[in-house]
PDB file of C-alpha atoms in Angstrom:
ATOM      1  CA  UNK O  82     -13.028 -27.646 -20.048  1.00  0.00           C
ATOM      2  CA  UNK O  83     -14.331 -24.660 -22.358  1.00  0.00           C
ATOM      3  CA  UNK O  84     -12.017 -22.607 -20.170  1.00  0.00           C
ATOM      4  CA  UNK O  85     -13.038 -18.780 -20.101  1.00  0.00           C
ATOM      5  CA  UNK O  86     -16.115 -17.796 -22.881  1.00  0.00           C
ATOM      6  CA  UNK O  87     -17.348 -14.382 -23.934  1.00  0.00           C
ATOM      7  CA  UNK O  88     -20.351 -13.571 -25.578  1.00  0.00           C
ATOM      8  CA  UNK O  89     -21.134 -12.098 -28.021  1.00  0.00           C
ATOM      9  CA  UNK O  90     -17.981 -11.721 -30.178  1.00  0.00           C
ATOM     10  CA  UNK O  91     -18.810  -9.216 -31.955  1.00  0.00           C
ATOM     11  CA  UNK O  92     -21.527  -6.500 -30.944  1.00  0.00           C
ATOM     12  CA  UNK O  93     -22.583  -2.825 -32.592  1.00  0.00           C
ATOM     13  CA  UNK O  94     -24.297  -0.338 -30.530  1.00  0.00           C
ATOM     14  CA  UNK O  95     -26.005   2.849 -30.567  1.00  0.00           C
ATOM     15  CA  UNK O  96     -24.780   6.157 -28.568  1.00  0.00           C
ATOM     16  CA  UNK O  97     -26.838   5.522 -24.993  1.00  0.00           C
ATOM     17  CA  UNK O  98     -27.404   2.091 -25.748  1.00  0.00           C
ATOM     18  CA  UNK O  99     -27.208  -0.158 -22.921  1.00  0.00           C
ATOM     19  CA  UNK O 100     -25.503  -3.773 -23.225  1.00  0.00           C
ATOM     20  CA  UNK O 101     -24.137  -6.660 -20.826  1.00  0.00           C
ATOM     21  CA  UNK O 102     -21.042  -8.683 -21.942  1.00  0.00           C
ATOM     22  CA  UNK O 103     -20.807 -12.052 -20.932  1.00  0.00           C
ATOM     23  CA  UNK O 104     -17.899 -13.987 -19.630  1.00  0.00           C
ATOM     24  CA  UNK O 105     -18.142 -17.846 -18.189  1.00  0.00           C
ATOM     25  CA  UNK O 106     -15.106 -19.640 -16.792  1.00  0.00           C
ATOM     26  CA  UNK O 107     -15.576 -23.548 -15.606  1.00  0.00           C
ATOM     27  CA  UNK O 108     -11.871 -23.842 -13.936  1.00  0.00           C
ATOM     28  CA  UNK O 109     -13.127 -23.248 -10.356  1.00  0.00           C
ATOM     29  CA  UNK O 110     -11.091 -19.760 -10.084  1.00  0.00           C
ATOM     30  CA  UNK O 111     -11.341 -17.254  -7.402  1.00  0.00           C
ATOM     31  CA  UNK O 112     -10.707 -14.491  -9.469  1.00  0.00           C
ATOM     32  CA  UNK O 113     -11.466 -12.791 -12.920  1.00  0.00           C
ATOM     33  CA  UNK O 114     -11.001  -9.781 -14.224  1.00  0.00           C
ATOM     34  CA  UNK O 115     -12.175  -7.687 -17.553  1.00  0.00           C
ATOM     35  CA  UNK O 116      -9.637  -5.325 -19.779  1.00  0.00           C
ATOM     36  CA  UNK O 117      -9.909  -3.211 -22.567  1.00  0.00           C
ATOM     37  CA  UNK O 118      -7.650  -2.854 -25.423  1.00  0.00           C
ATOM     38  CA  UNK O 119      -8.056  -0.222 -28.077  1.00  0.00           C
ATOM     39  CA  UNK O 120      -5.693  -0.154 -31.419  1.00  0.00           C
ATOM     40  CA  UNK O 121      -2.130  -0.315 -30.931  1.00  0.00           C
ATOM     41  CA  UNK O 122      -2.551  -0.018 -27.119  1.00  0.00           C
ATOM     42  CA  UNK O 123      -1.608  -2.673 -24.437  1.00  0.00           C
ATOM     43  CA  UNK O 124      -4.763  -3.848 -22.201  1.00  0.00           C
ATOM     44  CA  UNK O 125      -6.354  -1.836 -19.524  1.00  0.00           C
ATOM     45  CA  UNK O 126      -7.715  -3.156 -16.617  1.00  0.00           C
ATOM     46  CA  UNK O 127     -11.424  -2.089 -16.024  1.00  0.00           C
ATOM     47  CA  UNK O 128     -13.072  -4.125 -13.129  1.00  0.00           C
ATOM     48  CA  UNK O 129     -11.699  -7.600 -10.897  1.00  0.00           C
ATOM     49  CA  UNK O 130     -13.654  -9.808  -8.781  1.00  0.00           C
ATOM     50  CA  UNK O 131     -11.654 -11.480  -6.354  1.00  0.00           C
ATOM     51  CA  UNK O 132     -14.538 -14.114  -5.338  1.00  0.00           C
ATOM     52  CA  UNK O 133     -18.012 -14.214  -5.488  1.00  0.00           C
ATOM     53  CA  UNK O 134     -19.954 -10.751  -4.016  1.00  0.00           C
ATOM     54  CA  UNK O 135     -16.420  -8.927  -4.125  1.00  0.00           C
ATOM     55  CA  UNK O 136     -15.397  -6.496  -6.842  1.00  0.00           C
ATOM     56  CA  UNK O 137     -13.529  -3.719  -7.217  1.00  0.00           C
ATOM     57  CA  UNK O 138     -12.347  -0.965  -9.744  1.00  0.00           C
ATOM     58  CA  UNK O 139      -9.104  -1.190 -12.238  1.00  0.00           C
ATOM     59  CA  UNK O 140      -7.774   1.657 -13.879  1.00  0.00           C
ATOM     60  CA  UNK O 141     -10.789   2.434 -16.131  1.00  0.00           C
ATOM     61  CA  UNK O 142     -13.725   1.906 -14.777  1.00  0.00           C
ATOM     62  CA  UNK O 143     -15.918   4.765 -15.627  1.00  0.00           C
ATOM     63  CA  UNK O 144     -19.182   4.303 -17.644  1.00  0.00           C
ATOM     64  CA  UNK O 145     -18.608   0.082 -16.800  1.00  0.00           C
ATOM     65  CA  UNK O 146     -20.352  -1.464 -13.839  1.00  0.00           C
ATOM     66  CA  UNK O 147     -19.816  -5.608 -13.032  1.00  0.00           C
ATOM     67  CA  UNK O 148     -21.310  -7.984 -10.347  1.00  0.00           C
ATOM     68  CA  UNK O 149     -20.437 -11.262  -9.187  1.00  0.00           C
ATOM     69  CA  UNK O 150     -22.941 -13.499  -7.860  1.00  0.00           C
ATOM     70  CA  UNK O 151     -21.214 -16.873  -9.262  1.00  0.00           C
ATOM     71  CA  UNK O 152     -18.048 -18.076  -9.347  1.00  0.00           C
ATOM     72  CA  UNK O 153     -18.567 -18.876 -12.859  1.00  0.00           C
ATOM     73  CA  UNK O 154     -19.757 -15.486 -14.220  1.00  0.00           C
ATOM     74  CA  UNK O 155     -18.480 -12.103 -14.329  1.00  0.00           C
ATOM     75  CA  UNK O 156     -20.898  -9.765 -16.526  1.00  0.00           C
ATOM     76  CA  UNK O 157     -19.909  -6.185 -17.647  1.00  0.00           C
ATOM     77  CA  UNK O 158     -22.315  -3.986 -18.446  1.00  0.00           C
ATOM     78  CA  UNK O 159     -22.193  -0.886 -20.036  1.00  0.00           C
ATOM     79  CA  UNK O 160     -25.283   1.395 -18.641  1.00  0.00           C
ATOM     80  CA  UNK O 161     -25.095   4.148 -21.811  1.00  0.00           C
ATOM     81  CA  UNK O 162     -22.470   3.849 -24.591  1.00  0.00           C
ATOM     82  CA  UNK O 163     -20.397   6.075 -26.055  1.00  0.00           C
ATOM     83  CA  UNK O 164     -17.925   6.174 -28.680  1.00  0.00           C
ATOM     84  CA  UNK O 165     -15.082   6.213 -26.606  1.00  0.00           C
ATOM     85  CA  UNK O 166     -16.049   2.499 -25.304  1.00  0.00           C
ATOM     86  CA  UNK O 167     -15.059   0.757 -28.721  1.00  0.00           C
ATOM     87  CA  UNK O 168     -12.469  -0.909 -27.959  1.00  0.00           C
ATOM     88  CA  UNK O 169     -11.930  -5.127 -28.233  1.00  0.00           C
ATOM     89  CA  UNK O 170     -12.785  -6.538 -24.052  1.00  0.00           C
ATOM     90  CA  UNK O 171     -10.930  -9.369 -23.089  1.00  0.00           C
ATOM     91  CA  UNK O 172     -12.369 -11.453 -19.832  1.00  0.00           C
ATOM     92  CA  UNK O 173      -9.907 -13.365 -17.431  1.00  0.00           C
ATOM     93  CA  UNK O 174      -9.671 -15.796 -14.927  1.00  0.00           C
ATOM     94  CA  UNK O 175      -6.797 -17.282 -12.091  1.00  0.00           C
ATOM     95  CA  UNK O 176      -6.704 -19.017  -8.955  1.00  0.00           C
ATOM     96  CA  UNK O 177      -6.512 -16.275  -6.583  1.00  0.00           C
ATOM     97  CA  UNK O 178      -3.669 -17.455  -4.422  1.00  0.00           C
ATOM     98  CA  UNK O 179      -1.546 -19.653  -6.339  1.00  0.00           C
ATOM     99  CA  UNK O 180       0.385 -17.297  -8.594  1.00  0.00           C
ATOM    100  CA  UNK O 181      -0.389 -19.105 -11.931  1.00  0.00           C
ATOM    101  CA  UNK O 182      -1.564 -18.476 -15.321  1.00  0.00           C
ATOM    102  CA  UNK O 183      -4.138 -16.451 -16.415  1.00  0.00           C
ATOM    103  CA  UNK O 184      -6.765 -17.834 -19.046  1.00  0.00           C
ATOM    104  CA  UNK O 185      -8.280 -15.237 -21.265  1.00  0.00           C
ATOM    105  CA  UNK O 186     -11.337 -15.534 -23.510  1.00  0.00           C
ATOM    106  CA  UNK O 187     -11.154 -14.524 -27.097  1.00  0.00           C
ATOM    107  CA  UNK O 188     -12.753 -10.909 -26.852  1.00  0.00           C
ATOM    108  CA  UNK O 189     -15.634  -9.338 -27.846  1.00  0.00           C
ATOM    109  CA  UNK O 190     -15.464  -6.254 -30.619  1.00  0.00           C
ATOM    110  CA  UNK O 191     -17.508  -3.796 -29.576  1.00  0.00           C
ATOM    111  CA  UNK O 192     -18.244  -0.721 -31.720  1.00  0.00           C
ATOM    112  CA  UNK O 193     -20.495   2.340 -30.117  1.00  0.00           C
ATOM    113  CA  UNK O 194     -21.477   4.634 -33.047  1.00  0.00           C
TER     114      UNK O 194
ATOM    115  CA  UNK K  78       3.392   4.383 -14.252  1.00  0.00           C
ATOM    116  CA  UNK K  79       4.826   1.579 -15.871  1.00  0.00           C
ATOM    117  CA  UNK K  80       6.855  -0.958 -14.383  1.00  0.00           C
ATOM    118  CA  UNK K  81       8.859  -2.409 -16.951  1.00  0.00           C
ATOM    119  CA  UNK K  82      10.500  -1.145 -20.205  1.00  0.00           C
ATOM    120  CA  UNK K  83      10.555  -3.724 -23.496  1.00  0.00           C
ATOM    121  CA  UNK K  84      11.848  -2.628 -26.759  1.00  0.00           C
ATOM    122  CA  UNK K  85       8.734  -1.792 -29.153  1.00  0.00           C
ATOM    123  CA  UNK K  86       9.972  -4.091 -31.676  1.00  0.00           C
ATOM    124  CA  UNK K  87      12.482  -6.516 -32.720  1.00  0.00           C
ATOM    125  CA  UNK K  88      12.458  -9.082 -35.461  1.00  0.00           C
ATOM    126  CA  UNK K  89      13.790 -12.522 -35.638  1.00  0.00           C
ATOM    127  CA  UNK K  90      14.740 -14.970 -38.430  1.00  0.00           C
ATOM    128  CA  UNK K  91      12.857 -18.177 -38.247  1.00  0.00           C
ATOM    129  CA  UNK K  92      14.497 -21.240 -36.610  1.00  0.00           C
ATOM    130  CA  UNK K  93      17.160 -18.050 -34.730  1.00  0.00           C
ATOM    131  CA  UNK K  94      16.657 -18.100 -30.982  1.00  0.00           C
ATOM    132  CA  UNK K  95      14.535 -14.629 -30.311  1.00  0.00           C
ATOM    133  CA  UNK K  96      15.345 -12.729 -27.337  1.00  0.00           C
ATOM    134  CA  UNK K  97      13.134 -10.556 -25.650  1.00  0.00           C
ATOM    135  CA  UNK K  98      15.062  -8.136 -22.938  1.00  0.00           C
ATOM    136  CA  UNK K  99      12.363  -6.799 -20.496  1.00  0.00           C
ATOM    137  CA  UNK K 100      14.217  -3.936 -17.525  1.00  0.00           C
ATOM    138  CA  UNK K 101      12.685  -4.451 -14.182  1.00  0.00           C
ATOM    139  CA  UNK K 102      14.739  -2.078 -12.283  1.00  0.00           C
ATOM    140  CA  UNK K 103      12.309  -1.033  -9.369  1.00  0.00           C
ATOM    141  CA  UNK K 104      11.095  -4.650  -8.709  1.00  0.00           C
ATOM    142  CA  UNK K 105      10.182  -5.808  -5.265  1.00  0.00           C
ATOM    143  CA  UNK K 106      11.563  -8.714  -3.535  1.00  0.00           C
ATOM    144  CA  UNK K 107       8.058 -10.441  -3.736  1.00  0.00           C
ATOM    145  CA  UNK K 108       7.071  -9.564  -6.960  1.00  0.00           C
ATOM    146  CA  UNK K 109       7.852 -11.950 -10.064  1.00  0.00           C
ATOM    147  CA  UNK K 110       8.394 -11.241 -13.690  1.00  0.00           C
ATOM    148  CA  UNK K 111       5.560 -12.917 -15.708  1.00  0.00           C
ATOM    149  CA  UNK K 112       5.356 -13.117 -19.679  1.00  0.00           C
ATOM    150  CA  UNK K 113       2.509 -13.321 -21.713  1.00  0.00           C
ATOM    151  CA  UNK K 114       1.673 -12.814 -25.499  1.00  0.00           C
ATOM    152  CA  UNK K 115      -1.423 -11.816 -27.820  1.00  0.00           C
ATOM    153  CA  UNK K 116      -0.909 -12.866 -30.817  1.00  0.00           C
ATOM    154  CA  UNK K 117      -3.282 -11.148 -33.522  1.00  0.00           C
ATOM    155  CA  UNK K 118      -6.241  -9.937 -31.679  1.00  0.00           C
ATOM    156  CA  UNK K 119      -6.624 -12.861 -29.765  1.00  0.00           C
ATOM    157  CA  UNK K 120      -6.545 -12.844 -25.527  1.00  0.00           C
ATOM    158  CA  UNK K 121      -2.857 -13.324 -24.142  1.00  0.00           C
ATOM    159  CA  UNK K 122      -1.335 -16.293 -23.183  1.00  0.00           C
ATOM    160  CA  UNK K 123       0.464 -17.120 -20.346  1.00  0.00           C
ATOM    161  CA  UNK K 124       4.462 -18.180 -21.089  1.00  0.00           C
ATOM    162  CA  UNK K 125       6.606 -18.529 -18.167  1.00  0.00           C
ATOM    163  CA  UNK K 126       7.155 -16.876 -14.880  1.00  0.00           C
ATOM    164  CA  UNK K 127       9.971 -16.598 -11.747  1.00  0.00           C
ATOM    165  CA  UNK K 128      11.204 -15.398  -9.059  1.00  0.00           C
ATOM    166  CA  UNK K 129      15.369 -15.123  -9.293  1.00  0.00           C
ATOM    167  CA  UNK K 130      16.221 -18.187 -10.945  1.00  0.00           C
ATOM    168  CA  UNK K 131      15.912 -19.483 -14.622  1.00  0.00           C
ATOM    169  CA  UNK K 132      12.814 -21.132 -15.444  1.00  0.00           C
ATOM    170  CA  UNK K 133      12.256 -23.352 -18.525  1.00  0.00           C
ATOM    171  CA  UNK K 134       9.007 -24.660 -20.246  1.00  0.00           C
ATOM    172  CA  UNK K 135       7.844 -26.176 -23.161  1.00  0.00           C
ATOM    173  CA  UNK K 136       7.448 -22.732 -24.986  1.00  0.00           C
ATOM    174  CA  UNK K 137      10.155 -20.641 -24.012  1.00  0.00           C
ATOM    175  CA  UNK K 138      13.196 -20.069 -21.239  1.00  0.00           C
ATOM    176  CA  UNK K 139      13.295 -16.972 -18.406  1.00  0.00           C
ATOM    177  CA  UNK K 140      16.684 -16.093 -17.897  1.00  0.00           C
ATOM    178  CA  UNK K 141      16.264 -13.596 -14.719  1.00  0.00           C
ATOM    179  CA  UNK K 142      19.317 -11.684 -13.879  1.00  0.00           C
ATOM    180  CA  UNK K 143      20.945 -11.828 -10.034  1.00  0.00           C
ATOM    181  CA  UNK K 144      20.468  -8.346  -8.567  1.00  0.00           C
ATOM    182  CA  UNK K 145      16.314  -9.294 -10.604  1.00  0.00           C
ATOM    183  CA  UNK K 146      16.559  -5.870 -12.325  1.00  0.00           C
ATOM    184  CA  UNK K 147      16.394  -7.296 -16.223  1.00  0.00           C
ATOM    185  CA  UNK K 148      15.477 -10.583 -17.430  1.00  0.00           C
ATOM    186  CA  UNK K 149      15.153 -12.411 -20.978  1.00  0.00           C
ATOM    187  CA  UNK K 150      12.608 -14.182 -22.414  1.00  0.00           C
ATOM    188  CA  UNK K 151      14.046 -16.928 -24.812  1.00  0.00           C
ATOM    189  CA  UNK K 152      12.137 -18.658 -28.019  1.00  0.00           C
ATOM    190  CA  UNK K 153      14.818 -21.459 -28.822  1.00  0.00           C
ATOM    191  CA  UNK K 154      13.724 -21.737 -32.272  1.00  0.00           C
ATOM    192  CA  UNK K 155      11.622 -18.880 -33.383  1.00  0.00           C
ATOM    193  CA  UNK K 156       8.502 -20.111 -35.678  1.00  0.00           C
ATOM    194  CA  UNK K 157       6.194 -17.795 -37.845  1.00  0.00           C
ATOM    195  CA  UNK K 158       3.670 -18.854 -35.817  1.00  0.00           C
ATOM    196  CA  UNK K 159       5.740 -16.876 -32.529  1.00  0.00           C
ATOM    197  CA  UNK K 160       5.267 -13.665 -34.278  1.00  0.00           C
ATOM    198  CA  UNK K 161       3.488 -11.415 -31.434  1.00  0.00           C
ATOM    199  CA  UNK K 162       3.225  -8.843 -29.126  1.00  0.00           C
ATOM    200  CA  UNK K 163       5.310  -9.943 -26.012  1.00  0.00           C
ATOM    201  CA  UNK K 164       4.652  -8.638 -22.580  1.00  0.00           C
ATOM    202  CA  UNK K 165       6.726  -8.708 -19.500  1.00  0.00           C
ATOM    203  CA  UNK K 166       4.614  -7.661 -16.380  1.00  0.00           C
ATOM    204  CA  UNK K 167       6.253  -7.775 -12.531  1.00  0.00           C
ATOM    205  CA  UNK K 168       3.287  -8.820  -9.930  1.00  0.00           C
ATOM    206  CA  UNK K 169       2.799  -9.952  -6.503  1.00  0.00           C
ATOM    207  CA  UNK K 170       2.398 -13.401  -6.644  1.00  0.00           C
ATOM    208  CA  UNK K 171       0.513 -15.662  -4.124  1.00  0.00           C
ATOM    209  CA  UNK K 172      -1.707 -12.064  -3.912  1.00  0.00           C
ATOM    210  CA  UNK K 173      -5.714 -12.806  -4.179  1.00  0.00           C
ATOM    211  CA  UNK K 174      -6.180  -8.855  -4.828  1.00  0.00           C
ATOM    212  CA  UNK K 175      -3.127  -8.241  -7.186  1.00  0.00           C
ATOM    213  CA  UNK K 176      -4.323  -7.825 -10.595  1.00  0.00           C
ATOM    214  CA  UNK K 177      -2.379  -7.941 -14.123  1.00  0.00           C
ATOM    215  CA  UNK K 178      -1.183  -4.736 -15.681  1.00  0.00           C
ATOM    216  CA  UNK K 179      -0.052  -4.862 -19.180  1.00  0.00           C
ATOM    217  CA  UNK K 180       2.654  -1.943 -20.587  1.00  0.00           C
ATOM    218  CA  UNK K 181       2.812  -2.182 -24.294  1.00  0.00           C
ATOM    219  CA  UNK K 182       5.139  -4.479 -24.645  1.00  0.00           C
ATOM    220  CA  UNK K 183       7.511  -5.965 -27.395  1.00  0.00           C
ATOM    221  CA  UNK K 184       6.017  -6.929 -31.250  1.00  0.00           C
ATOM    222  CA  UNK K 185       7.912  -9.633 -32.715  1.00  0.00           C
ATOM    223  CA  UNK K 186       8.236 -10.424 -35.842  1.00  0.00           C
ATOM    224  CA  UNK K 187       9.584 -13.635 -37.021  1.00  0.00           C
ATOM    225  CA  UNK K 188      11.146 -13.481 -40.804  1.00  0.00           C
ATOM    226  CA  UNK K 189      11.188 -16.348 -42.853  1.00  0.00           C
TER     227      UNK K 189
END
């Protein structure tokens, strides 16, 4: 198992840009979910997918839009950056219903200037 | 608004059991007390979680008190390598649509 993967690890970007982040998972689970974390701060939830086709919105989800069409994949894309999206985006993944862990992926650094 | 309150720091001497208090004092009856850490920059990892009684792992112990308003996260014997930022988060468990939400939680450092 590779567990959960984002691509790329490290990305720069232009003001208005648009760019997708990639996350994989090949554990079979129901739900995943994508944070932010900027310095010194804890993580911020930004979208969840409870399943394939269903998403919905975390506590920051302006300027971010994701889709689910696989179980396996759960891209974020960011339509036109700005500055105020650098920040380090951690992808997750559970089993919906069984109260477990959570795997996260290693991040991807994004800077916007 | 946040859910739990951690100390923003504490250090530890290595080979000392670390402690990590979390307060949980509006906690639900179906809601659990889960602990993760991020050490560096990497993603968190998953510790321990419980319900109401004391759980034990291979990485650490969850000592959860009766009336489930505080609990402790215990490192037997702290390592360098346990120096993090430690988060205690309460969730619905057994909840498809109940997602994670991290507070700032507590940076450790372990002393040699």
């Amino acid at each position: 198992n590779a567990g959960v993967t984002q691509t790329p690890k490290f990305q720069v970007l232009k003001t208005g840009q648009s760019m997708t982040l990639q996350c994989a998972q090949d554990m079979n689970h129901e739900y995943m979910s994508w944070y932010r974390q900027d310095p010194g701060m804890g993580l911020r939830l930004i979208h969840y997918s409870v399943g394939a086709g269903i998403t919905d919105q975390g506590e920051v989800p302006n300027g971010y839009n994701v889709s689910r069409s696989t179980t396996e994949d759960f891209p974020l894309r960011l339509l036109s950056a700005a500055p105020s999206q650098t920040s380090v985006y951690f992808c997750a993944s559970s089993y919906s219903n069984r109260g477990t862990e959570a795997f996260f992926g290693q991040g991807t650094r994004l800077t916007v200037v | 608004d946040a859910k739990t309150t951690q100390p923003t720091s504490m250090d530890c001497a290595e080979g000392r059991a670390a402690n990590l208090p979390c307060n949980h004092s509006t906690i639900s009856g179906n809601e659990y007390v889960y602990w993760y850490r991020q050490i560096h920059s990497q993603g968190p990892q998953y510790i321990i979680h419980g319900l109401k009684n004391n759980e034990t792992n291979e990485m650490a112990s969850l000592i959860i008190t009766e009336d489930r308003k505080s609990s402790t996260l215990i490192l037997p014997h702290a390592t360098l390598r346990d120096t993090a930022v430690y988060y205690c988060i309460v969730r619905v468990a057994y909840s498809g649509n109940t997602p994670l939400v991290f507070g700032k939680g507590t940076r450790l450092s372990v002393i040699a």
